[in-house]
Short mmCIF file of C-alpha atoms in Angstrom, two decimals:
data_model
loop_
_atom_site.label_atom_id
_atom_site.label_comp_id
_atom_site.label_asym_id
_atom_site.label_seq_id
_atom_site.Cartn_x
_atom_site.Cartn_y
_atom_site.Cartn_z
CA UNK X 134 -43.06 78.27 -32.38
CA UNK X 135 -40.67 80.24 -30.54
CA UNK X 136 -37.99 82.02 -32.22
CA UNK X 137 -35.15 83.05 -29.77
CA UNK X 138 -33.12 86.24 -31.64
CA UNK X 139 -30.85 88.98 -31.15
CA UNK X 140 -31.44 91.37 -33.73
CA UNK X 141 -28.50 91.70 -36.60
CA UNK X 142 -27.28 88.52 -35.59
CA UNK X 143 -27.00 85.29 -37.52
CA UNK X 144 -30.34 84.24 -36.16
CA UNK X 145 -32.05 86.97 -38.63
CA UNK X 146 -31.48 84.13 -40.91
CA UNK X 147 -34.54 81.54 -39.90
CA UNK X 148 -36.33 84.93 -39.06
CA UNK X 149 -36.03 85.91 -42.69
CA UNK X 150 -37.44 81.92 -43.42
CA UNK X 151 -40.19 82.30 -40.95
CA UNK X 152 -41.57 85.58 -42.59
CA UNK X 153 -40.61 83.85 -46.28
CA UNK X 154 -43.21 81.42 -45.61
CA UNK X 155 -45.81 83.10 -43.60
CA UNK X 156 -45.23 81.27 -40.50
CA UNK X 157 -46.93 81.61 -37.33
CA UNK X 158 -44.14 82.63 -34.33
CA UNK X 159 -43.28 84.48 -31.72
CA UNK X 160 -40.28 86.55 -31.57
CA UNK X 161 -37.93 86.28 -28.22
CA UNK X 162 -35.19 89.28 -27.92
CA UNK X 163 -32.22 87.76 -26.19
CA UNK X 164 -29.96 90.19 -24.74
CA UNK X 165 -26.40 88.51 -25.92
CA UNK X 166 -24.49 91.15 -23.39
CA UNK X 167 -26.39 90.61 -20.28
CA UNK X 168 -27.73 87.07 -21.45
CA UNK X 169 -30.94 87.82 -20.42
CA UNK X 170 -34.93 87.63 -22.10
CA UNK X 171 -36.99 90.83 -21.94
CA UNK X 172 -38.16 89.21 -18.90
CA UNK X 173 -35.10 88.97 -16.97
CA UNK X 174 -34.87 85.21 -17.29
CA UNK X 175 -31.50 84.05 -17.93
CA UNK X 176 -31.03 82.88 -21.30
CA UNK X 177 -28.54 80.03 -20.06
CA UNK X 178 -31.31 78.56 -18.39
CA UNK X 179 -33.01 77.56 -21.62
CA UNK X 180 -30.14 76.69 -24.01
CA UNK X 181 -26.76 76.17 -22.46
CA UNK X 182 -25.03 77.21 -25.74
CA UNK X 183 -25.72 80.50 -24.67
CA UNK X 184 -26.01 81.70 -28.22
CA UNK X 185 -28.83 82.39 -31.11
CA UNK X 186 -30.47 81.37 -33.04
CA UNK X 187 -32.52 79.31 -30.73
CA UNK X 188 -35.90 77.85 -32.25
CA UNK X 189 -38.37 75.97 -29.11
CA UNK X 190 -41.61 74.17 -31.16
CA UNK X 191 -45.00 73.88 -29.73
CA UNK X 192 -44.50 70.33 -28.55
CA UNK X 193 -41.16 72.40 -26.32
CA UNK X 194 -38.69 70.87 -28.39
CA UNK X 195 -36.35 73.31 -28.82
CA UNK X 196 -33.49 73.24 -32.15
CA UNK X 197 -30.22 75.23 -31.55
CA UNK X 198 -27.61 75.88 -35.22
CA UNK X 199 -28.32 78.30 -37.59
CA UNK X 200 -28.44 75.02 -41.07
CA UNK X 201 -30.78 73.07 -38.79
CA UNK X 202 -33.40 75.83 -37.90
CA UNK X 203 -33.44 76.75 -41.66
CA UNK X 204 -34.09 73.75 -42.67
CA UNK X 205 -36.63 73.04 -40.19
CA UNK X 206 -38.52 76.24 -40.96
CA UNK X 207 -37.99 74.72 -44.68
CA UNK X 208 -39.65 71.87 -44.57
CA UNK X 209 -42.58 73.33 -43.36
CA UNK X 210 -43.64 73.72 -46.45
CA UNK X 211 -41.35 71.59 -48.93
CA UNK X 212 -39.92 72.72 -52.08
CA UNK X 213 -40.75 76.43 -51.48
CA UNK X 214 -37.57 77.74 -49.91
CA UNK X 215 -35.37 74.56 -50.03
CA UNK X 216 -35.70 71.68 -52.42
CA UNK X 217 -37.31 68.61 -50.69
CA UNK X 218 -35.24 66.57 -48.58
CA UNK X 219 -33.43 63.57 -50.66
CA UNK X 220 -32.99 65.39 -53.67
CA UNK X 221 -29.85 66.11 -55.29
CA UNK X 222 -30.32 69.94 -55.00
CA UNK X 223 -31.01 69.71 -51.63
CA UNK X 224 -27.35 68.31 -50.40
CA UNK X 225 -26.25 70.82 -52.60
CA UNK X 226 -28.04 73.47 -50.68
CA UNK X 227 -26.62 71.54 -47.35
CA UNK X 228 -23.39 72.28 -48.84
CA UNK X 229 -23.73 75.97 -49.51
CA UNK X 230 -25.06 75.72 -45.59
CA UNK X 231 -21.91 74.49 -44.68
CA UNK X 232 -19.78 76.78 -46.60
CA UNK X 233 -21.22 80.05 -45.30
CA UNK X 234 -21.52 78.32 -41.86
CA UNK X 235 -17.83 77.36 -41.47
CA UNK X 236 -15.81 79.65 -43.93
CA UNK X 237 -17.92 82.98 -44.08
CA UNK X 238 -20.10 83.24 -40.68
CA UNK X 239 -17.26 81.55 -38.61
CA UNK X 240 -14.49 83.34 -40.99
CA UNK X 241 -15.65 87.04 -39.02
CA UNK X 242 -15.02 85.42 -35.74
CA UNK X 243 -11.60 87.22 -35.34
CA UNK X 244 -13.33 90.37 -36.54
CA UNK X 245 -15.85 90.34 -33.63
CA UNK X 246 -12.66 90.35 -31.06
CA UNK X 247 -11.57 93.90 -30.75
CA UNK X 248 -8.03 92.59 -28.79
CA UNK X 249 -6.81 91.24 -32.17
CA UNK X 250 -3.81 92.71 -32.96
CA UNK X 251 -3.72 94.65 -36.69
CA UNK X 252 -2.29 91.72 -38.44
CA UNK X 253 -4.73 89.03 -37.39
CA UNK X 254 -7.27 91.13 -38.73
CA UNK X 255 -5.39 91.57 -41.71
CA UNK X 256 -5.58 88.19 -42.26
CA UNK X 257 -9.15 87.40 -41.71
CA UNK X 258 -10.17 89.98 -44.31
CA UNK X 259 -7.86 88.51 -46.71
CA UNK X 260 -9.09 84.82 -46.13
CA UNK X 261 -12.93 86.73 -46.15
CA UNK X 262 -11.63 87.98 -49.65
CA UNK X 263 -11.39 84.20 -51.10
CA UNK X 264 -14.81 83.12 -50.18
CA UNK X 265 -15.95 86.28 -51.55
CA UNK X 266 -14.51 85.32 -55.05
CA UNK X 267 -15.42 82.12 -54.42
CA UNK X 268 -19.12 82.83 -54.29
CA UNK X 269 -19.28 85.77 -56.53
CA UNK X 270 -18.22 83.39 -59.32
CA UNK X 271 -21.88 81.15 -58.59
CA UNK X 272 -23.44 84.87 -58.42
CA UNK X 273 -21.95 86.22 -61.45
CA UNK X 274 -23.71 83.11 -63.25
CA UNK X 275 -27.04 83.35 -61.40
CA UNK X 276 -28.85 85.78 -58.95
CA UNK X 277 -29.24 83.21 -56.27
CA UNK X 278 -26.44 80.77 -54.67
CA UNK X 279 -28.80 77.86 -55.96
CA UNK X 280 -30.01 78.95 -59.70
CA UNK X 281 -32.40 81.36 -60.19
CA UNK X 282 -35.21 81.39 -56.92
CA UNK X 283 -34.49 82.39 -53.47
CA UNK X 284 -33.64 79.68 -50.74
CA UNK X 285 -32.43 79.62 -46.91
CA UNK X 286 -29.07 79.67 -47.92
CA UNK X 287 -29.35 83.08 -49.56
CA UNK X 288 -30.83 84.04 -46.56
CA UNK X 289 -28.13 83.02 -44.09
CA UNK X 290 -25.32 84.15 -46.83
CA UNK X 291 -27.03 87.32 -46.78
CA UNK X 292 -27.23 88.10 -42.96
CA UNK X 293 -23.35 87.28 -42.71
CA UNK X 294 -22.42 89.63 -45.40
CA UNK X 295 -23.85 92.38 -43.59
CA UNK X 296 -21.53 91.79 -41.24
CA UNK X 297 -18.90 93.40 -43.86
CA UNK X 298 -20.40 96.95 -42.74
CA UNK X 299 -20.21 97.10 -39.04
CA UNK X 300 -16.70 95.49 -39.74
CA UNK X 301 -15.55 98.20 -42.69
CA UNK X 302 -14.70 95.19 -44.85
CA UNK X 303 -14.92 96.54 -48.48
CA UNK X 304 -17.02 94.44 -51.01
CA UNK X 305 -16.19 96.88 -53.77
CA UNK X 306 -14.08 94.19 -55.49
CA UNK X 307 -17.24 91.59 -55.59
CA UNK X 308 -19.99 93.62 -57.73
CA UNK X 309 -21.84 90.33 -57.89
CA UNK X 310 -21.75 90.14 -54.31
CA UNK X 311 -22.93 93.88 -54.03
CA UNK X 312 -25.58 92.87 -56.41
CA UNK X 313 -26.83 90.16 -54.42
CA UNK X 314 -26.92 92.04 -51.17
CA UNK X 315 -29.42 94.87 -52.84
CA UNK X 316 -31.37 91.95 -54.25
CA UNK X 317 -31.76 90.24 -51.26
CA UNK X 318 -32.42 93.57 -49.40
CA UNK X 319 -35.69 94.39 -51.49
CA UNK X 320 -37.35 91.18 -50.49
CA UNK X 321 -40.80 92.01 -48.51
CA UNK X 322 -40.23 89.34 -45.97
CA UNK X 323 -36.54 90.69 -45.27
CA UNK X 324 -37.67 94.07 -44.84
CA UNK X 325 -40.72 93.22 -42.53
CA UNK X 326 -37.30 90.87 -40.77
CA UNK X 327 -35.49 93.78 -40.04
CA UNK X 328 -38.37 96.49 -39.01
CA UNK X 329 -39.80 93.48 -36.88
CA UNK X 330 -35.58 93.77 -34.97
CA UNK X 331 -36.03 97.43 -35.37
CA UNK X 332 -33.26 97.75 -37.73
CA UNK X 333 -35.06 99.67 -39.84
CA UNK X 334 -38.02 101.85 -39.51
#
């Protein structure tokens, strides 16, 4: 398997699942500016979209959406990082996918545009706070969005709220969501994850 990343990036999320499991990959760094591969290849030339996470199997099949390549990488080996497919628990991990996808990733969008004007910020933090409360009341419970073990959803909720940093959005009024981000952090496989994007050393 390919896996197609830029590093910090929402794609960290099936890198995090690839190194959870042990998986055999190789890591592609797109260039998200230029659009390029380290190559020089343009990345539009391989997936439209234009974006990461992009995830291109050994048979060349290649799987595009941050949900879809985490549960891919999942199911690799069932029941270890998701609950197997069909199960209760596992739409109910689909649905925390969907939350953080639509409400939480896509909720920074207007963050990422520095032509905003003050007040549309203003209200994307605001609408950021209620999802925060949202999930820190599931954290406050339990140390993972799902009960008590790790998943792909804490993965991908995880990368997002990183985001809160480069951004300057204050978490101070979530401490379970503070919690969960140093919890998270200490993970081997998310540590190799970000010294592997050379976020760390």
């Amino acid at each position: 398997m390919k896996l197609y990343y830029t590093p910090g990036a929402c794609s960290q999320a099936p890198h995090i699942a690839l190194n959870e499991l042990g998986l055999a990959y190789e890591p592609v760094k797109v260039d998200l500016v230029k659009h390029t591969l380290p190559d020089g290849t343009d990345f539009y030339s391989i997936n439209p979209k234009g974006y990461v996470p992009m995830l291109e199997l050994d048979d060349g099949t290649r799987l595009t959406e941050v949900g879809v390549l985490l549960q891919y990488i999942a199911d690799q080996k069932p029941g270890t990082i998701a609950p197997v497919y069909g199960t209760k628990a596992r739409w109910q991990l689909m649905e925390w996918l969907n939350f953080i996808s639509t409400e939480v990733h896509k909720g920074f969008g207007p963050l990422w545009n520095l032509q905003n004007a003050a007040d549309v910020r203003e209200r994307a933090v605001q609408a950021l706070g209620n999802r925060f409360t949202f999930i820190s009341k599931t954290l406050e419970k339990q140390p993972f969005l799902t009960g008590d073990t790790f998943s792909i959803a804490d993965a991908y909720l995880w990368v997002v709220l990183n985001w809160a940093d480069y951004h300057k959005v204050d978490l101070a009024s979530w401490p379970a969501v503070q919690q969960f981000r140093a919890r998270v952090a200490a993970r081997p496989a998310v540590q190799k994850t970000l010294k592997a994007e050379g976020l760390v050393k």
